[in-house]
Structure formats: C-alpha cells, structure tokens
mmCIF file of C-alpha atoms in Angstrom:
data_model
loop_
_atom_site.group_PDB
_atom_site.id
_atom_site.type_symbol
_atom_site.label_atom_id
_atom_site.label_comp_id
_atom_site.label_asym_id
_atom_site.label_seq_id
_atom_site.Cartn_x
_atom_site.Cartn_y
_atom_site.Cartn_z
ATOM 1 C CA UNK A 30 155.675 65.979 7.679
ATOM 2 C CA UNK A 31 152.500 64.574 6.250
ATOM 3 C CA UNK A 32 149.868 63.516 8.783
ATOM 4 C CA UNK A 33 151.369 65.502 11.624
ATOM 5 C CA UNK A 34 148.996 67.630 13.652
ATOM 6 C CA UNK A 35 149.502 70.300 16.265
ATOM 7 C CA UNK A 36 147.942 69.687 19.671
ATOM 8 C CA UNK A 37 147.550 72.133 22.537
ATOM 9 C CA UNK A 38 146.899 70.634 25.943
ATOM 10 C CA UNK A 39 146.535 73.413 28.517
ATOM 11 C CA UNK A 40 146.166 70.910 31.380
ATOM 12 C CA UNK A 41 149.809 69.894 30.925
ATOM 13 C CA UNK A 42 151.226 73.436 30.820
ATOM 14 C CA UNK A 43 153.603 74.151 33.705
ATOM 15 C CA UNK A 44 154.188 77.789 32.807
ATOM 16 C CA UNK A 45 157.934 77.372 32.254
ATOM 17 C CA UNK A 46 157.980 79.840 29.348
ATOM 18 C CA UNK A 47 160.265 77.594 27.294
ATOM 19 C CA UNK A 48 157.953 77.988 24.309
ATOM 20 C CA UNK A 49 157.988 81.768 24.653
ATOM 21 C CA UNK A 50 161.777 81.875 24.725
ATOM 22 C CA UNK A 51 162.161 79.384 21.894
ATOM 23 C CA UNK A 52 159.685 81.278 19.725
ATOM 24 C CA UNK A 53 161.475 84.572 20.320
ATOM 25 C CA UNK A 54 164.736 83.086 19.086
ATOM 26 C CA UNK A 55 163.398 82.501 15.615
ATOM 27 C CA UNK A 56 165.276 84.357 12.902
ATOM 28 C CA UNK A 57 162.129 85.411 11.065
ATOM 29 C CA UNK A 58 160.788 87.513 13.974
ATOM 30 C CA UNK A 59 163.868 88.037 16.098
ATOM 31 C CA UNK A 60 163.308 88.740 19.787
ATOM 32 C CA UNK A 61 159.530 88.772 19.537
ATOM 33 C CA UNK A 62 157.544 85.806 20.737
ATOM 34 C CA UNK A 63 154.465 84.843 18.765
ATOM 35 C CA UNK A 64 153.140 82.518 21.434
ATOM 36 C CA UNK A 65 150.920 83.692 24.277
ATOM 37 C CA UNK A 66 151.302 82.179 27.712
ATOM 38 C CA UNK A 67 148.159 83.104 29.576
ATOM 39 C CA UNK A 68 147.593 83.023 33.314
ATOM 40 C CA UNK A 69 144.098 81.652 33.729
ATOM 41 C CA UNK A 70 143.106 83.159 37.067
ATOM 42 C CA UNK A 71 146.223 84.658 38.541
ATOM 43 C CA UNK A 72 144.991 85.648 42.051
ATOM 44 C CA UNK A 73 143.815 82.137 42.756
ATOM 45 C CA UNK A 74 145.956 79.736 40.779
ATOM 46 C CA UNK A 75 149.288 79.348 39.055
ATOM 47 C CA UNK A 76 147.634 77.597 36.116
ATOM 48 C CA UNK A 77 148.805 78.753 32.711
ATOM 49 C CA UNK A 78 147.776 77.957 29.183
ATOM 50 C CA UNK A 79 149.756 78.378 25.971
ATOM 51 C CA UNK A 80 148.008 79.842 22.979
ATOM 52 C CA UNK A 81 149.279 79.441 19.434
ATOM 53 C CA UNK A 82 147.474 80.404 16.250
ATOM 54 C CA UNK A 83 144.732 77.861 15.687
ATOM 55 C CA UNK A 84 144.861 78.221 11.871
ATOM 56 C CA UNK A 85 141.097 78.367 11.316
ATOM 57 C CA UNK A 86 139.501 76.803 8.261
ATOM 58 C CA UNK A 87 137.816 80.122 7.572
ATOM 59 C CA UNK A 88 140.172 82.562 9.275
ATOM 60 C CA UNK A 89 138.281 85.498 10.773
ATOM 61 C CA UNK A 90 141.454 87.589 10.935
ATOM 62 C CA UNK A 91 141.900 87.304 7.166
ATOM 63 C CA UNK A 92 138.208 87.887 6.477
ATOM 64 C CA UNK A 93 138.267 91.231 8.267
ATOM 65 C CA UNK A 94 141.612 92.385 6.875
ATOM 66 C CA UNK A 95 140.949 95.497 4.745
ATOM 67 C CA UNK A 96 144.372 95.285 3.105
ATOM 68 C CA UNK A 97 144.178 91.628 2.020
ATOM 69 C CA UNK A 98 147.383 91.078 3.975
ATOM 70 C CA UNK A 99 146.579 87.780 5.677
ATOM 71 C CA UNK A 100 146.618 84.726 3.447
ATOM 72 C CA UNK A 101 145.953 81.085 4.013
ATOM 73 C CA UNK A 102 148.202 78.694 2.144
ATOM 74 C CA UNK A 103 147.277 75.472 0.399
ATOM 75 C CA UNK A 104 148.595 73.602 3.413
ATOM 76 C CA UNK A 105 146.019 75.221 5.719
ATOM 77 C CA UNK A 106 148.531 77.461 7.484
ATOM 78 C CA UNK A 107 147.310 81.017 8.002
ATOM 79 C CA UNK A 108 150.407 83.074 7.411
ATOM 80 C CA UNK A 109 151.480 86.104 9.338
ATOM 81 C CA UNK A 110 150.579 89.440 7.706
ATOM 82 C CA UNK A 111 152.302 90.292 4.438
ATOM 83 C CA UNK A 112 154.653 93.084 5.358
ATOM 84 C CA UNK A 113 154.124 95.284 2.275
ATOM 85 C CA UNK A 114 150.347 95.133 2.679
ATOM 86 C CA UNK A 115 149.709 95.282 6.422
ATOM 87 C CA UNK A 116 148.588 98.706 7.602
ATOM 88 C CA UNK A 117 148.545 97.878 11.309
ATOM 89 C CA UNK A 118 144.844 98.619 11.685
ATOM 90 C CA UNK A 119 144.253 95.995 14.412
ATOM 91 C CA UNK A 120 141.074 94.647 12.809
ATOM 92 C CA UNK A 121 142.477 91.127 13.065
ATOM 93 C CA UNK A 122 143.369 91.610 16.723
ATOM 94 C CA UNK A 123 139.789 92.566 17.519
ATOM 95 C CA UNK A 124 138.253 89.885 15.322
ATOM 96 C CA UNK A 125 140.270 86.800 16.232
ATOM 97 C CA UNK A 126 138.188 84.760 18.691
ATOM 98 C CA UNK A 127 141.363 83.225 20.149
ATOM 99 C CA UNK A 128 143.169 86.554 20.649
ATOM 100 C CA UNK A 129 146.199 85.479 18.659
ATOM 101 C CA UNK A 130 147.340 88.374 16.409
ATOM 102 C CA UNK A 131 149.678 91.008 17.781
ATOM 103 C CA UNK A 132 150.005 94.434 16.204
ATOM 104 C CA UNK A 133 153.303 96.235 16.589
ATOM 105 C CA UNK A 134 152.415 99.880 16.290
ATOM 106 C CA UNK A 135 155.970 101.126 15.720
ATOM 107 C CA UNK A 136 156.326 98.769 12.743
ATOM 108 C CA UNK A 137 152.689 99.131 11.633
ATOM 109 C CA UNK A 138 152.692 95.387 11.274
ATOM 110 C CA UNK A 139 150.699 92.485 12.599
ATOM 111 C CA UNK A 140 152.668 89.399 13.433
ATOM 112 C CA UNK A 141 151.296 86.110 14.571
ATOM 113 C CA UNK A 142 152.199 82.453 14.887
ATOM 114 C CA UNK A 143 152.523 80.788 11.473
ATOM 115 C CA UNK A 144 153.273 77.376 12.936
ATOM 116 C CA UNK A 145 156.979 77.934 12.278
ATOM 117 C CA UNK A 146 156.346 77.868 8.555
ATOM 118 C CA UNK A 147 160.056 77.931 7.829
ATOM 119 C CA UNK A 148 160.449 74.731 9.871
ATOM 120 C CA UNK A 149 157.270 72.762 9.233
ATOM 121 C CA UNK A 150 157.463 73.297 5.472
ATOM 122 C CA UNK A 151 160.771 71.406 5.397
ATOM 123 C CA UNK A 152 159.698 68.642 7.754
ATOM 124 C CA UNK A 153 160.789 70.003 11.110
ATOM 125 C CA UNK A 154 158.585 70.423 14.160
ATOM 126 C CA UNK A 155 157.514 73.886 15.315
ATOM 127 C CA UNK A 156 159.965 75.369 17.795
ATOM 128 C CA UNK A 157 157.530 75.550 20.721
ATOM 129 C CA UNK A 158 156.518 71.904 20.326
ATOM 130 C CA UNK A 159 160.172 70.956 20.158
ATOM 131 C CA UNK A 160 161.070 72.548 23.493
ATOM 132 C CA UNK A 161 157.901 71.985 25.541
ATOM 133 C CA UNK A 162 159.051 69.761 28.433
ATOM 134 C CA UNK A 163 155.559 68.586 29.389
ATOM 135 C CA UNK A 164 154.296 68.257 25.810
ATOM 136 C CA UNK A 165 151.486 70.689 26.407
ATOM 137 C CA UNK A 166 152.331 71.665 22.855
ATOM 138 C CA UNK A 167 152.977 68.717 20.623
ATOM 139 C CA UNK A 168 153.311 68.069 16.935
ATOM 140 C CA UNK A 169 152.734 64.395 16.286
ATOM 141 C CA UNK A 170 150.749 62.126 13.971
ATOM 142 C CA UNK A 171 147.050 61.933 14.864
ATOM 143 C CA UNK A 172 147.233 58.219 15.790
ATOM 144 C CA UNK A 173 150.018 58.867 18.246
ATOM 145 C CA UNK A 174 148.054 61.626 19.945
ATOM 146 C CA UNK A 175 144.979 59.435 20.250
ATOM 147 C CA UNK A 176 147.029 56.536 21.556
ATOM 148 C CA UNK A 177 149.005 58.404 24.188
ATOM 149 C CA UNK A 178 146.412 60.776 25.617
ATOM 150 C CA UNK A 179 143.241 60.271 27.545
ATOM 151 C CA UNK A 180 141.894 63.634 26.453
ATOM 152 C CA UNK A 181 139.868 64.081 23.338
ATOM 153 C CA UNK A 182 141.320 66.266 20.617
ATOM 154 C CA UNK A 183 138.818 68.779 19.301
ATOM 155 C CA UNK A 184 139.139 71.289 16.537
ATOM 156 C CA UNK A 185 135.667 72.772 16.716
ATOM 157 C CA UNK A 186 134.909 75.800 18.843
ATOM 158 C CA UNK A 187 131.668 77.619 19.418
ATOM 159 C CA UNK A 188 131.806 81.309 20.193
ATOM 160 C CA UNK A 189 128.191 82.266 20.671
ATOM 161 C CA UNK A 190 126.701 81.765 17.210
ATOM 162 C CA UNK A 191 130.034 81.484 15.435
ATOM 163 C CA UNK A 192 131.388 78.001 14.792
ATOM 164 C CA UNK A 193 135.121 77.911 14.178
ATOM 165 C CA UNK A 194 136.947 74.866 12.861
ATOM 166 C CA UNK A 195 140.689 74.881 13.118
ATOM 167 C CA UNK A 196 143.752 73.039 11.930
ATOM 168 C CA UNK A 197 145.280 73.014 15.411
ATOM 169 C CA UNK A 198 143.628 70.667 17.901
ATOM 170 C CA UNK A 199 142.806 71.466 21.481
ATOM 171 C CA UNK A 200 142.775 68.753 24.138
ATOM 172 C CA UNK A 201 139.467 68.638 25.973
ATOM 173 C CA UNK A 202 138.300 66.361 28.766
ATOM 174 C CA UNK A 203 136.782 63.241 27.244
ATOM 175 C CA UNK A 204 133.451 64.202 28.791
ATOM 176 C CA UNK A 205 133.364 67.580 27.051
ATOM 177 C CA UNK A 206 131.769 67.239 23.615
ATOM 178 C CA UNK A 207 132.888 70.563 22.183
ATOM 179 C CA UNK A 208 134.462 73.745 23.457
ATOM 180 C CA UNK A 209 131.802 76.353 23.815
ATOM 181 C CA UNK A 210 132.755 79.847 24.866
ATOM 182 C CA UNK A 211 130.303 82.515 25.833
ATOM 183 C CA UNK A 212 132.001 85.877 25.712
ATOM 184 C CA UNK A 213 129.719 87.172 28.459
ATOM 185 C CA UNK A 214 131.356 84.705 30.860
ATOM 186 C CA UNK A 215 134.686 86.428 30.510
ATOM 187 C CA UNK A 216 133.419 89.947 31.115
ATOM 188 C CA UNK A 217 134.516 91.281 34.475
ATOM 189 C CA UNK A 218 131.551 92.703 36.287
ATOM 190 C CA UNK A 219 133.345 94.309 39.201
ATOM 191 C CA UNK A 220 133.940 93.225 42.779
ATOM 192 C CA UNK A 221 130.974 91.794 44.572
ATOM 193 C CA UNK B 27 124.867 75.063 19.885
ATOM 194 C CA UNK B 28 121.306 75.434 18.800
ATOM 195 C CA UNK B 29 121.400 78.537 16.650
ATOM 196 C CA UNK B 30 124.076 78.540 14.001
ATOM 197 C CA UNK B 31 124.131 81.479 11.678
ATOM 198 C CA UNK B 32 123.735 80.856 7.996
ATOM 199 C CA UNK B 33 126.908 81.549 6.098
ATOM 200 C CA UNK B 34 126.268 84.748 4.121
ATOM 201 C CA UNK B 35 126.629 84.650 0.362
ATOM 202 C CA UNK B 36 130.170 85.312 -0.770
ATOM 203 C CA UNK B 37 130.590 88.867 -1.940
ATOM 204 C CA UNK B 38 132.334 89.673 -5.192
ATOM 205 C CA UNK B 39 135.342 91.281 -3.521
ATOM 206 C CA UNK B 40 135.916 88.192 -1.429
ATOM 207 C CA UNK B 41 136.173 86.132 -4.600
ATOM 208 C CA UNK B 42 138.550 88.587 -6.193
ATOM 209 C CA UNK B 43 140.631 88.960 -3.034
ATOM 210 C CA UNK B 44 140.358 85.480 -1.647
ATOM 211 C CA UNK B 45 141.807 84.659 1.729
ATOM 212 C CA UNK B 46 143.289 81.521 0.222
ATOM 213 C CA UNK B 47 146.528 82.330 -1.521
ATOM 214 C CA UNK B 48 145.927 79.705 -4.217
ATOM 215 C CA UNK B 49 142.575 81.174 -5.194
ATOM 216 C CA UNK B 50 143.701 84.793 -5.107
ATOM 217 C CA UNK B 51 146.341 84.167 -7.770
ATOM 218 C CA UNK B 52 144.151 81.820 -9.826
ATOM 219 C CA UNK B 53 142.664 83.297 -13.003
ATOM 220 C CA UNK B 54 139.761 81.534 -14.673
ATOM 221 C CA UNK B 55 139.708 81.154 -18.427
ATOM 222 C CA UNK B 56 136.511 83.188 -18.511
ATOM 223 C CA UNK B 57 138.088 85.992 -16.449
ATOM 224 C CA UNK B 58 141.102 86.036 -18.744
ATOM 225 C CA UNK B 59 138.902 86.170 -21.858
ATOM 226 C CA UNK B 60 136.842 88.972 -20.346
ATOM 227 C CA UNK B 61 140.021 90.890 -19.573
ATOM 228 C CA UNK B 62 141.312 90.405 -23.114
ATOM 229 C CA UNK B 63 138.023 91.477 -24.670
ATOM 230 C CA UNK B 64 137.655 94.557 -22.524
ATOM 231 C CA UNK B 65 141.241 95.714 -22.989
ATOM 232 C CA UNK B 66 140.998 95.147 -26.759
ATOM 233 C CA UNK B 67 137.801 97.165 -26.831
ATOM 234 C CA UNK B 68 139.440 99.931 -24.786
ATOM 235 C CA UNK B 69 142.418 99.978 -27.148
ATOM 236 C CA UNK B 70 140.097 100.137 -30.167
ATOM 237 C CA UNK B 71 138.051 102.962 -28.646
ATOM 238 C CA UNK B 72 141.269 104.830 -27.825
ATOM 239 C CA UNK B 73 142.456 104.514 -31.426
ATOM 240 C CA UNK B 74 139.119 105.780 -32.715
ATOM 241 C CA UNK B 75 139.317 108.739 -30.358
ATOM 242 C CA UNK B 76 142.844 109.554 -31.558
ATOM 243 C CA UNK B 77 141.788 109.401 -35.205
ATOM 244 C CA UNK B 78 138.739 111.596 -34.540
ATOM 245 C CA UNK B 79 140.820 114.105 -32.605
ATOM 246 C CA UNK B 80 143.400 114.237 -35.366
ATOM 247 C CA UNK B 81 140.768 114.808 -38.050
ATOM 248 C CA UNK B 82 139.067 117.542 -36.035
ATOM 249 C CA UNK B 83 142.306 119.367 -35.291
ATOM 250 C CA UNK B 84 143.252 119.297 -38.991
ATOM 251 C CA UNK B 85 139.946 120.784 -39.935
ATOM 252 C CA UNK B 86 140.362 123.576 -37.417
ATOM 253 C CA UNK B 87 143.936 124.348 -38.380
ATOM 254 C CA UNK B 88 143.338 127.792 -39.855
ATOM 255 C CA UNK B 89 146.291 130.030 -39.154
ATOM 256 C CA UNK B 90 145.923 133.772 -38.613
ATOM 257 C CA UNK B 91 147.870 136.292 -40.634
ATOM 258 C CA UNK B 92 150.217 138.139 -38.303
ATOM 259 C CA UNK B 93 152.612 140.951 -39.095
ATOM 260 C CA UNK B 94 156.137 140.147 -38.008
ATOM 261 C CA UNK B 95 157.406 143.351 -36.479
ATOM 262 C CA UNK B 96 160.986 144.498 -36.835
ATOM 263 C CA UNK B 97 161.825 142.336 -39.842
ATOM 264 C CA UNK B 98 163.270 145.237 -41.792
ATOM 265 C CA UNK B 99 165.571 146.258 -38.967
ATOM 266 C CA UNK B 100 167.126 142.808 -38.956
ATOM 267 C CA UNK B 101 170.649 142.554 -40.361
ATOM 268 C CA UNK B 102 171.375 139.912 -42.990
ATOM 269 C CA UNK B 103 172.582 136.743 -41.272
ATOM 270 C CA UNK B 104 170.875 137.460 -37.989
ATOM 271 C CA UNK B 105 167.738 136.157 -36.334
ATOM 272 C CA UNK B 106 164.970 137.282 -34.060
ATOM 273 C CA UNK B 107 162.277 135.525 -32.053
ATOM 274 C CA UNK B 108 158.608 136.189 -32.673
ATOM 275 C CA UNK B 109 155.411 134.521 -31.610
ATOM 276 C CA UNK B 110 153.242 132.641 -34.055
ATOM 277 C CA UNK B 111 150.459 131.436 -34.275
ATOM 278 C CA UNK B 112 149.740 132.020 -30.544
ATOM 279 C CA UNK B 113 151.718 134.141 -28.072
ATOM 280 C CA UNK B 114 152.940 130.891 -26.483
ATOM 281 C CA UNK B 115 154.614 129.574 -29.660
ATOM 282 C CA UNK B 116 158.054 130.972 -30.191
ATOM 283 C CA UNK B 117 159.334 131.074 -33.738
ATOM 284 C CA UNK B 118 162.661 132.143 -35.171
ATOM 285 C CA UNK B 119 162.867 134.600 -38.074
ATOM 286 C CA UNK B 120 166.157 134.541 -39.969
ATOM 287 C CA UNK B 121 167.166 137.019 -42.625
ATOM 288 C CA UNK B 122 169.223 134.953 -45.033
ATOM 289 C CA UNK B 123 169.394 137.515 -47.828
ATOM 290 C CA UNK B 124 168.543 141.131 -48.506
ATOM 291 C CA UNK B 125 165.004 140.192 -49.494
ATOM 292 C CA UNK B 126 164.902 136.644 -48.270
ATOM 293 C CA UNK B 127 163.458 135.668 -44.922
ATOM 294 C CA UNK B 128 162.811 132.231 -43.486
ATOM 295 C CA UNK B 129 161.044 131.365 -40.252
ATOM 296 C CA UNK B 130 160.747 128.146 -38.279
ATOM 297 C CA UNK B 131 159.207 127.073 -35.027
ATOM 298 C CA UNK B 132 161.789 127.429 -32.296
ATOM 299 C CA UNK B 133 160.738 124.196 -30.625
ATOM 300 C CA UNK B 134 163.137 121.359 -31.402
ATOM 301 C CA UNK B 135 161.273 118.271 -32.604
ATOM 302 C CA UNK B 136 163.375 116.096 -30.302
ATOM 303 C CA UNK B 137 162.682 117.318 -26.743
ATOM 304 C CA UNK B 138 161.341 120.832 -27.353
ATOM 305 C CA UNK B 139 164.453 122.817 -26.481
ATOM 306 C CA UNK B 140 164.696 126.237 -28.134
ATOM 307 C CA UNK B 141 166.756 126.086 -31.333
ATOM 308 C CA UNK B 142 169.152 128.933 -32.144
ATOM 309 C CA UNK B 143 170.469 130.337 -35.399
ATOM 310 C CA UNK B 144 174.159 129.826 -36.028
ATOM 311 C CA UNK B 145 175.384 132.429 -38.482
ATOM 312 C CA UNK B 146 178.795 130.777 -38.605
ATOM 313 C CA UNK B 147 177.440 127.496 -39.979
ATOM 314 C CA UNK B 148 174.255 128.964 -41.447
ATOM 315 C CA UNK B 149 172.019 126.434 -39.774
ATOM 316 C CA UNK B 150 169.623 126.113 -36.848
ATOM 317 C CA UNK B 151 171.161 124.418 -33.858
ATOM 318 C CA UNK B 152 169.602 122.872 -30.810
ATOM 319 C CA UNK B 153 172.078 123.242 -27.944
ATOM 320 C CA UNK B 154 170.608 120.441 -25.821
ATOM 321 C CA UNK B 155 171.566 117.398 -27.886
ATOM 322 C CA UNK B 156 173.281 118.929 -30.871
ATOM 323 C CA UNK B 157 170.452 118.503 -33.305
ATOM 324 C CA UNK B 158 171.073 120.635 -36.411
ATOM 325 C CA UNK B 159 168.480 121.757 -38.926
ATOM 326 C CA UNK B 160 168.929 123.096 -42.429
ATOM 327 C CA UNK B 161 168.172 126.789 -42.925
ATOM 328 C CA UNK B 162 166.733 126.109 -46.383
ATOM 329 C CA UNK B 163 163.872 123.797 -45.501
ATOM 330 C CA UNK B 164 164.223 122.865 -41.833
ATOM 331 C CA UNK B 165 165.252 119.266 -42.470
ATOM 332 C CA UNK B 166 167.380 117.471 -39.908
ATOM 333 C CA UNK B 167 171.076 117.670 -40.719
ATOM 334 C CA UNK B 168 172.299 115.688 -37.742
ATOM 335 C CA UNK B 169 171.391 114.631 -34.239
ATOM 336 C CA UNK B 170 168.414 113.023 -32.559
ATOM 337 C CA UNK B 171 165.422 115.106 -33.834
ATOM 338 C CA UNK B 172 163.005 112.744 -35.587
ATOM 339 C CA UNK B 173 161.240 115.302 -37.801
ATOM 340 C CA UNK B 174 162.063 118.557 -39.599
ATOM 341 C CA UNK B 175 161.239 121.853 -37.875
ATOM 342 C CA UNK B 176 157.748 123.205 -38.627
ATOM 343 C CA UNK B 177 158.124 126.024 -41.089
ATOM 344 C CA UNK B 178 156.326 129.361 -40.901
ATOM 345 C CA UNK B 179 155.089 130.569 -44.290
ATOM 346 C CA UNK B 180 155.876 134.214 -44.864
ATOM 347 C CA UNK B 181 154.466 136.701 -47.342
ATOM 348 C CA UNK B 182 155.569 140.182 -48.277
ATOM 349 C CA UNK B 183 152.644 142.591 -48.210
ATOM 350 C CA UNK B 184 153.911 145.997 -49.144
ATOM 351 C CA UNK B 185 156.479 146.977 -46.573
ATOM 352 C CA UNK B 186 155.313 144.423 -44.038
ATOM 353 C CA UNK B 187 156.325 140.831 -43.593
ATOM 354 C CA UNK B 188 153.344 138.705 -42.718
ATOM 355 C CA UNK B 189 153.246 135.176 -41.306
ATOM 356 C CA UNK B 190 150.354 133.387 -42.971
ATOM 357 C CA UNK B 191 150.610 129.756 -41.953
ATOM 358 C CA UNK B 192 152.663 126.844 -40.786
ATOM 359 C CA UNK B 193 153.629 123.576 -42.392
ATOM 360 C CA UNK B 194 154.330 120.826 -39.946
ATOM 361 C CA UNK B 195 157.549 118.895 -39.960
ATOM 362 C CA UNK B 196 155.996 115.789 -41.523
ATOM 363 C CA UNK B 197 154.502 117.661 -44.437
ATOM 364 C CA UNK B 198 157.464 119.791 -45.358
#
C-alpha cells in the first residue's frame, strides 16, 4: 500500500489490549505479542500507551547487533532478528531507545514488531492497526492523517544527543515541536 | 537540541555487513575483481608450492637398503609382510618361484586398504572393493584402483634378500 504510514497516538489509547491479542494471534510468532502496552504512571492514572517498533532510519538495534542478525529492508522495515543468526545477546534490547526488542532466552532469539511484514507487503494493514477501536494505532495515507487529526505527526525523536528519525510517526500536541526525551527524567530516585 | 553528535565515519565492517539488506548482498564490480584477482593469485601460489614440494620430495627420494628377514623360510606361493622403507610402510613379499621373489607396497592405490596375496588366483587382492593387481608387475587387473601398486625392488646379496628401492605406481 504505497503512501500508507503508521501512526501511533498514545492520547487515544484506551488500554483495551485488542492490539496485544491481535498481535499474538499472528502465525509467524504464535502466542507471543510483539506490541507493548505500557502503563504510563500506574499508581496515579489508568493512561496507557501502545508501543510498536518505530523502524528507525538508522536502526540502533541493528547497529549494535554483533551477529548481523537484524536487517533493514528496501522498504524501510526493520525486520525481526534472523533466526539462524541471532544469539540472544540482548544488545538490541539495551540499545533500542524505544525499548522495543524482546529477547526470549529459552529460544535464544530476539523478536520484535516488523510491522506485520507478511501483511503489509501484500497490501494489508498491520493487525494492531486493524483492530484498534480508538485508532490509537492507525495505518493510513499521510493526507488522511493530517486531515483527520489535530495532532502533529512527528517522526523525529531526541534522546539526549542522539537524534532518531523513524518510519513510524508519533502524534504529538500541535504545540510540541519535537519529542525530546531525557533519560534522567525517567530514573526513579526513590520516595521523597 | 543544541548539541548533536557528529556521525562517526563508517567503519569497514559496517560497509561489509551493512544493516540494509540490499547493501549487504550487493557486490561492487571492484570488489568482485579484487576477489577474482586474489583467488587467482592464491591458486597460482598454491600450484607453485605443489610443484616445488614435488620436486623437493623427488630429489630426497633415496631409499635405504634393508635386509628382508625370513625370505628363505618362505614357501613357494606364499607371502609375508615386511616394512619398507620406513617401519610404518607395510609391504608384501611373495615367493613366486624357487629363486624368484616379488614385493609390492601393501597399500591399495584406491583407498589404502591392505592388499593380500591370493595363491589360488596368483594375484594380489584388495578385499575392500575387489581391486586385483597382477603379481608380475603390480598393474591393475580389475576394480577401482587408479594406479598400479608401488613395487619394491629386490636384490640378492649372497644369502640375503635386500630391498633396495621402490618404483611408484605411475612409473612402473
């Protein structure tokens, strides 16, 4: 589906776990969900946010892979680890700024979201975007996203000094120029 | 963000093992030519080494003279194993006549099984793949062996039978 883009809008997520269930039903990674549904601040709010692989232009996970197991296709999709190569070392898990890859120790294999490559490569929408009732995850042409949403779609993220550009877009408030994350903000410093 | 780190120069391994699947399987014409040149050179050097090794080994091929013990006690039409030219090389001595002895390497030229003397057929037989050799000159009578058996040259010195050299299968 040429011109279609993936958009993540955490403000619309209702935490229904439909995406998690739909992802786990996929035949290529049976019973294991590749999508993360994160609780933002569980003691204080029920807010949740879905996290899929952002498919970075220069994927950090693949850069740090010592076994050359993570490849990015011509279409910009960063594939899940190649099974014969992956050694389950968890380098990608530690390196990914979005916390996407999952290592399954018993299989010695990393698996992550590959934007339902089996579906999107033949013109179908990713499973999570298909089932999301509030369209917090959507796979639509860029014009449609701009037309229907007030938020601004951004695909540039700043993690300290590292600038990451991605294929997947994140919906930000129109006032927010770019998503800037300081890791120090997320470090828990104990009860005060 | 104010400070953005400069992208470090791409290292050689990251070009060879590119993250992008298209690039990692792409071979430049220059890379291919370099590969061809280097492998051709390696093949050429290997051939030279083989030739040199062959020449050197021929030059050093001086065989010792060794007395074959127990030759006189051997009945006509029977065989015995002896070691020549080194204790690791088994050879087969066959008494084909009252005064006539022949000896061959016991190692079959096919897959190095030990050949045995068959008095019934008067030939040397390899039991592994039924390769038969002539008792006269060691040539292959039948079966898979590609070359004749190396022959041990014998000489009568007084009462002793002495092994004085070997002729390889190709030369005999």
